[in-house]
mmCIF file of C-alpha atoms in Angstrom:
data_model
loop_
_atom_site.group_PDB
_atom_site.id
_atom_site.type_symbol
_atom_site.label_atom_id
_atom_site.label_comp_id
_atom_site.label_asym_id
_atom_site.label_seq_id
_atom_site.Cartn_x
_atom_site.Cartn_y
_atom_site.Cartn_z
ATOM 1 C CA MET A 38 39.376 -19.828 65.891
ATOM 2 C CA LEU A 39 40.475 -16.736 63.874
ATOM 3 C CA ILE A 40 41.663 -18.258 60.964
ATOM 4 C CA ILE A 41 38.423 -20.411 60.581
ATOM 5 C CA ASP A 42 36.343 -16.847 60.954
ATOM 6 C CA VAL A 43 38.473 -15.785 58.388
ATOM 7 C CA LYS A 44 37.419 -18.527 55.743
ATOM 8 C CA HIS A 45 33.863 -18.080 56.794
ATOM 9 C CA ILE A 46 34.489 -14.175 55.600
ATOM 10 C CA ARG A 47 35.865 -15.082 52.418
ATOM 11 C CA ILE A 48 33.250 -17.881 51.740
ATOM 12 C CA ARG A 49 30.471 -15.391 52.820
ATOM 13 C CA SER A 50 31.669 -12.582 50.267
ATOM 14 C CA ILE A 51 32.165 -15.325 47.577
ATOM 15 C CA LEU A 52 28.332 -16.329 48.172
ATOM 16 C CA VAL A 53 27.248 -12.741 48.415
ATOM 17 C CA MET A 54 28.962 -11.748 44.739
ATOM 18 C CA LYS A 55 27.612 -14.822 43.404
ATOM 19 C CA VAL A 56 23.989 -13.808 44.466
ATOM 20 C CA LYS A 57 24.572 -10.013 43.241
ATOM 21 C CA TYR A 58 25.672 -11.651 39.794
ATOM 22 C CA ILE A 59 23.308 -14.345 39.739
ATOM 23 C CA THR A 60 20.584 -11.081 40.313
ATOM 24 C CA MET A 61 21.979 -8.739 38.068
ATOM 25 C CA CYS A 62 21.543 -11.567 35.400
ATOM 26 C CA ILE A 63 17.694 -12.031 36.640
ATOM 27 C CA ILE A 64 17.440 -8.156 36.229
ATOM 28 C CA ILE A 65 19.035 -7.504 33.071
ATOM 29 C CA LEU A 66 16.692 -10.816 31.598
ATOM 30 C CA ASN A 67 13.377 -9.156 32.736
ATOM 31 C CA ILE A 68 14.451 -5.734 31.529
ATOM 32 C CA ARG A 69 14.977 -7.375 27.980
ATOM 33 C CA THR A 70 11.905 -9.814 27.954
ATOM 34 C CA MET A 71 9.695 -6.470 29.095
ATOM 35 C CA VAL A 72 11.276 -4.653 26.227
ATOM 36 C CA GLU A 73 10.565 -7.793 23.621
ATOM 37 C CA LYS A 74 7.253 -7.551 25.022
ATOM 38 C CA LYS A 75 6.532 -3.805 24.442
ATOM 39 C CA ILE A 76 7.849 -3.863 21.189
ATOM 40 C CA PHE A 77 6.062 -7.021 20.350
ATOM 41 C CA VAL A 78 3.126 -5.313 21.505
ATOM 42 C CA LEU A 79 3.625 -1.975 19.557
ATOM 43 C CA GLY A 80 4.118 -3.728 16.315
ATOM 44 C CA LEU A 81 0.827 -5.936 16.858
ATOM 45 C CA THR A 82 -0.886 -2.801 17.652
ATOM 46 C CA ALA A 83 0.524 -1.344 14.570
ATOM 47 C CA VAL A 84 -0.575 -4.544 12.483
ATOM 48 C CA LEU A 85 -4.229 -4.558 13.900
ATOM 49 C CA ALA A 86 -4.601 -0.722 13.255
ATOM 50 C CA LEU A 87 -3.474 -1.238 9.800
ATOM 51 C CA GLY A 88 -6.097 -4.059 9.424
ATOM 52 C CA THR A 89 -8.296 -1.797 10.820
ATOM 53 C CA LEU A 90 -7.882 0.775 8.484
ATOM 54 C CA GLY A 91 -8.083 -1.066 5.372
ATOM 55 C CA PHE A 92 -5.900 0.340 2.513
ATOM 56 C CA ASN A 93 -6.795 3.974 3.845
ATOM 57 C CA TRP A 94 -3.476 4.604 4.776
ATOM 58 C CA VAL A 95 -2.449 5.143 1.373
ATOM 59 C CA ASP A 96 -4.716 8.050 0.794
ATOM 60 C CA SER A 97 -1.650 9.401 3.214
ATOM 61 C CA ILE A 98 0.718 8.485 0.989
ATOM 62 C CA LEU A 99 -0.595 8.877 -2.716
ATOM 63 C CA PRO A 100 -2.671 11.480 -3.989
ATOM 64 C CA THR A 101 -6.147 10.784 -3.877
ATOM 65 C CA ALA A 102 -9.907 11.695 -4.326
ATOM 66 C CA ASP A 103 -12.594 11.704 -2.092
ATOM 67 C CA ALA A 104 -16.287 10.222 -2.905
ATOM 68 C CA HIS A 105 -19.228 12.428 -3.902
ATOM 69 C CA GLY A 106 -18.464 12.067 -7.636
ATOM 70 C CA VAL A 107 -14.870 13.156 -7.659
ATOM 71 C CA GLN A 108 -13.476 9.788 -8.306
ATOM 72 C CA ALA A 109 -15.889 9.583 -11.049
ATOM 73 C CA GLN A 110 -14.624 12.822 -12.698
ATOM 74 C CA LEU A 111 -11.282 11.621 -12.692
ATOM 75 C CA GLN A 112 -12.652 8.610 -14.433
ATOM 76 C CA SER A 113 -14.203 10.266 -17.132
ATOM 77 C CA ARG A 114 -11.114 9.643 -19.570
ATOM 78 C CA PHE A 115 -12.604 6.272 -19.865
ATOM 79 C CA VAL A 116 -16.605 5.987 -18.584
ATOM 80 C CA ARG A 117 -18.018 9.055 -17.646
ATOM 81 C CA ILE A 118 -21.360 8.075 -15.158
ATOM 82 C CA GLU A 119 -24.485 10.679 -16.669
ATOM 83 C CA ASP A 120 -28.015 10.945 -15.860
ATOM 84 C CA GLU A 121 -27.853 9.356 -12.217
ATOM 85 C CA THR A 122 -31.231 9.226 -10.905
ATOM 86 C CA PHE A 123 -32.738 7.455 -7.626
ATOM 87 C CA ASN A 124 -36.168 6.668 -7.248
ATOM 88 C CA ARG A 125 -36.405 7.650 -3.469
ATOM 89 C CA GLN A 126 -34.940 9.611 -1.130
ATOM 90 C CA SER A 127 -36.418 7.791 2.163
ATOM 91 C CA LEU A 128 -37.509 4.736 2.805
ATOM 92 C CA GLN A 129 -38.578 2.086 5.276
ATOM 93 C CA THR A 130 -36.343 -1.370 5.818
ATOM 94 C CA GLY A 131 -37.261 -3.940 3.634
ATOM 95 C CA GLU A 132 -38.358 -1.037 0.915
ATOM 96 C CA THR A 133 -36.221 -1.228 -2.927
ATOM 97 C CA LEU A 134 -34.098 1.936 -3.659
ATOM 98 C CA THR A 135 -33.293 1.964 -7.471
ATOM 99 C CA VAL A 136 -30.598 4.092 -9.150
ATOM 100 C CA LYS A 137 -30.788 4.435 -13.184
ATOM 101 C CA GLY A 138 -28.034 6.200 -15.411
ATOM 102 C CA THR A 139 -26.010 6.190 -18.360
ATOM 103 C CA LEU A 140 -22.421 5.061 -18.878
ATOM 104 C CA VAL A 141 -20.757 6.653 -21.688
ATOM 105 C CA SER A 142 -17.476 5.495 -23.282
ATOM 106 C CA LEU A 143 -14.882 7.939 -24.193
ATOM 107 C CA VAL A 144 -12.808 5.200 -25.689
ATOM 108 C CA GLU A 145 -12.518 3.290 -28.828
ATOM 109 C CA ARG A 146 -11.448 0.064 -27.304
ATOM 110 C CA ASP A 147 -13.998 -2.101 -25.752
ATOM 111 C CA LEU A 148 -13.966 -2.421 -21.403
ATOM 112 C CA ARG A 149 -14.989 -4.874 -19.358
ATOM 113 C CA GLY A 150 -17.013 -3.275 -16.056
ATOM 114 C CA TRP A 151 -19.361 -4.447 -13.321
ATOM 115 C CA LEU A 152 -21.208 -2.157 -11.622
ATOM 116 C CA SER A 153 -22.872 -1.919 -7.698
ATOM 117 C CA ILE A 154 -24.012 0.514 -5.041
ATOM 118 C CA PHE A 155 -21.454 2.301 -2.638
ATOM 119 C CA SER A 156 -22.997 3.843 0.446
ATOM 120 C CA GLU A 157 -21.544 5.704 3.291
ATOM 121 C CA SER A 158 -23.091 6.441 6.498
ATOM 122 C CA THR A 159 -22.609 7.229 10.083
ATOM 123 C CA ASN A 160 -24.034 4.368 11.687
ATOM 124 C CA ALA A 161 -21.799 0.962 11.623
ATOM 125 C CA GLY A 162 -24.250 -0.764 10.015
ATOM 126 C CA ASN A 163 -24.652 0.350 6.379
ATOM 127 C CA ARG A 164 -26.201 -2.659 5.244
ATOM 128 C CA TRP A 165 -28.018 -3.117 1.975
ATOM 129 C CA GLU A 166 -28.656 -6.156 -0.310
ATOM 130 C CA MET A 167 -28.275 -6.248 -3.761
ATOM 131 C CA LEU A 168 -31.747 -7.423 -5.978
ATOM 132 C CA ALA A 169 -31.047 -7.100 -9.397
ATOM 133 C CA ARG A 170 -28.494 -5.133 -11.845
ATOM 134 C CA ASP A 171 -29.269 -4.155 -15.575
ATOM 135 C CA PRO A 172 -26.972 -5.349 -17.456
ATOM 136 C CA PRO A 173 -27.055 -8.552 -15.676
ATOM 137 C CA GLY A 174 -24.483 -10.745 -14.606
ATOM 138 C CA ASN A 175 -21.590 -9.685 -12.311
ATOM 139 C CA VAL A 176 -19.496 -8.567 -15.204
ATOM 140 C CA PHE A 177 -20.517 -7.031 -18.697
ATOM 141 C CA ASP A 178 -19.119 -5.321 -21.630
ATOM 142 C CA ILE A 179 -19.046 -2.007 -22.642
ATOM 143 C CA PRO A 180 -18.281 -1.155 -26.654
ATOM 144 C CA GLY A 181 -16.076 1.034 -27.312
ATOM 145 C CA ASN A 182 -17.700 4.831 -28.002
ATOM 146 C CA SER A 183 -21.215 3.327 -27.092
ATOM 147 C CA VAL A 184 -23.808 4.528 -24.499
ATOM 148 C CA VAL A 185 -24.910 2.031 -22.007
ATOM 149 C CA ASP A 186 -27.937 2.122 -19.379
ATOM 150 C CA TYR A 187 -27.754 0.850 -16.211
ATOM 151 C CA GLU A 188 -30.216 0.342 -13.477
ATOM 152 C CA LEU A 189 -29.341 -1.618 -9.923
ATOM 153 C CA SER A 190 -32.082 -2.283 -7.413
ATOM 154 C CA ALA A 191 -31.367 -3.102 -3.486
ATOM 155 C CA LYS A 192 -33.166 -3.915 -0.436
ATOM 156 C CA ALA A 193 -32.722 -1.674 2.843
ATOM 157 C CA LEU A 194 -31.705 -3.448 5.511
ATOM 158 C CA GLU A 195 -31.116 -1.120 8.411
ATOM 159 C CA ALA A 196 -31.968 2.543 9.351
ATOM 160 C CA GLY A 197 -29.488 5.025 8.765
ATOM 161 C CA VAL A 198 -29.123 8.626 6.716
ATOM 162 C CA TYR A 199 -26.999 7.204 3.743
ATOM 163 C CA HIS A 200 -24.795 8.825 0.965
ATOM 164 C CA VAL A 201 -25.459 6.434 -1.960
ATOM 165 C CA HIS A 202 -23.570 6.332 -5.226
ATOM 166 C CA THR A 203 -23.293 4.070 -8.361
ATOM 167 C CA GLN A 204 -20.110 2.094 -8.001
ATOM 168 C CA LEU A 205 -18.710 1.214 -11.718
ATOM 169 C CA ASN A 206 -15.852 -0.796 -11.792
ATOM 170 C CA ILE A 207 -13.801 -1.087 -14.805
ATOM 171 C CA ALA A 208 -11.106 -4.313 -15.126
ATOM 172 C CA LYS A 209 -7.290 -3.044 -15.398
ATOM 173 C CA VAL A 210 -8.352 0.426 -14.568
ATOM 174 C CA GLY A 211 -10.094 0.659 -10.932
ATOM 175 C CA PRO A 212 -13.157 2.175 -9.376
ATOM 176 C CA GLY A 213 -15.108 5.299 -9.557
ATOM 177 C CA LEU A 214 -18.224 6.603 -8.461
ATOM 178 C CA GLY A 215 -21.287 8.613 -9.648
ATOM 179 C CA PRO A 216 -22.190 11.614 -8.022
ATOM 180 C CA GLY A 217 -24.505 10.231 -5.546
ATOM 181 C CA GLN A 218 -27.649 11.023 -3.385
ATOM 182 C CA THR A 219 -28.697 11.413 0.094
ATOM 183 C CA VAL A 220 -30.958 8.513 1.470
ATOM 184 C CA VAL A 221 -32.759 8.356 4.450
ATOM 185 C CA VAL A 222 -33.570 4.469 6.032
ATOM 186 C CA GLU A 223 -36.251 4.496 8.721
ATOM 187 C CA GLY A 224 -37.483 1.174 10.327
ATOM 188 C CA GLU A 225 -36.349 -1.645 12.238
ATOM 189 C CA PRO A 226 -33.419 -3.633 11.143
ATOM 190 C CA ILE A 227 -33.972 -6.842 9.007
ATOM 191 C CA LEU A 228 -31.771 -9.596 9.987
ATOM 192 C CA LYS A 229 -30.715 -11.960 7.582
ATOM 193 C CA PRO A 230 -28.735 -15.013 7.808
ATOM 194 C CA ILE A 231 -24.951 -15.084 6.867
ATOM 195 C CA PRO A 232 -24.183 -16.903 3.833
ATOM 196 C CA TYR A 233 -21.084 -18.967 5.337
ATOM 197 C CA THR A 234 -20.721 -20.397 1.640
ATOM 198 C CA ASN A 235 -20.046 -16.963 0.152
ATOM 199 C CA ILE A 236 -17.498 -15.526 2.852
ATOM 200 C CA ALA A 237 -14.642 -16.976 0.935
ATOM 201 C CA TYR A 238 -15.766 -16.046 -2.456
ATOM 202 C CA GLN A 239 -16.913 -12.294 -1.094
ATOM 203 C CA SER A 240 -12.942 -11.924 0.714
ATOM 204 C CA ILE A 241 -11.553 -13.087 -2.681
ATOM 205 C CA ILE A 242 -13.488 -9.955 -4.639
ATOM 206 C CA ILE A 243 -12.888 -7.678 -1.829
ATOM 207 C CA GLY A 244 -8.953 -8.989 -1.860
ATOM 208 C CA VAL A 245 -9.261 -8.445 -5.749
ATOM 209 C CA GLY A 246 -10.751 -4.429 -5.249
ATOM 210 C CA TYR A 247 -8.138 -3.964 -2.881
ATOM 211 C CA VAL A 248 -5.318 -4.892 -5.399
ATOM 212 C CA ILE A 249 -7.044 -2.831 -8.487
ATOM 213 C CA THR A 250 -7.536 0.037 -6.226
ATOM 214 C CA PHE A 251 -3.706 -0.111 -5.045
ATOM 215 C CA ALA A 252 -2.684 -1.007 -8.446
ATOM 216 C CA THR A 253 -4.684 2.033 -10.279
ATOM 217 C CA ARG A 254 -3.857 4.712 -7.720
ATOM 218 C CA PRO A 255 -2.714 7.326 -7.893
ATOM 219 C CA TRP A 256 -6.336 8.684 -9.442
ATOM 220 C CA GLN A 257 -5.011 11.198 -11.914
ATOM 221 C CA VAL A 258 -3.530 7.907 -13.970
ATOM 222 C CA ILE A 259 -6.982 7.276 -14.673
#
């Protein structure tokens, strides 16, 4: 009877040791899984944060310039934006804002560029619809040492207090802004159908813009 009890005790001890070993393995695996999940979540959070910030994080690494005309001053080695004027300081949604000015080439070689309106606002919409460009088309030539008059027209689609600039993009050089002006837009928002056929095209343009901006940083080289 005593021998049987000893055997039972030995078997029980072995079982207890195996249970402890299995339990420890499970705990270690759980800890490893939790750590891996935390690392994954942190990595995903970082990617999403960078995606939300776009290329603004480059500004904290490389020397850059703020808007409100500073970029345009740094770009004056190639083309200077002069006599920037706006037809309105306040308007209703649906009305047209027109920006006029002069592009003065400061180099002998010909350049290629495209014009647009850049606006920044505290509201989330910041929506404008480009109506016309002069010079016409998306890309135009700027002859060396020339003076080119320009005119841009855009329709306001959402209320807000905007600071609007002429934005000039020069091929192989980068973008620059005019001095700009504060424009107040009031009225109900105008909803327009999303041009899904243009989304891919616009994404390509935005991607090209990021590449040009990154490749031409810092601004001092312009």
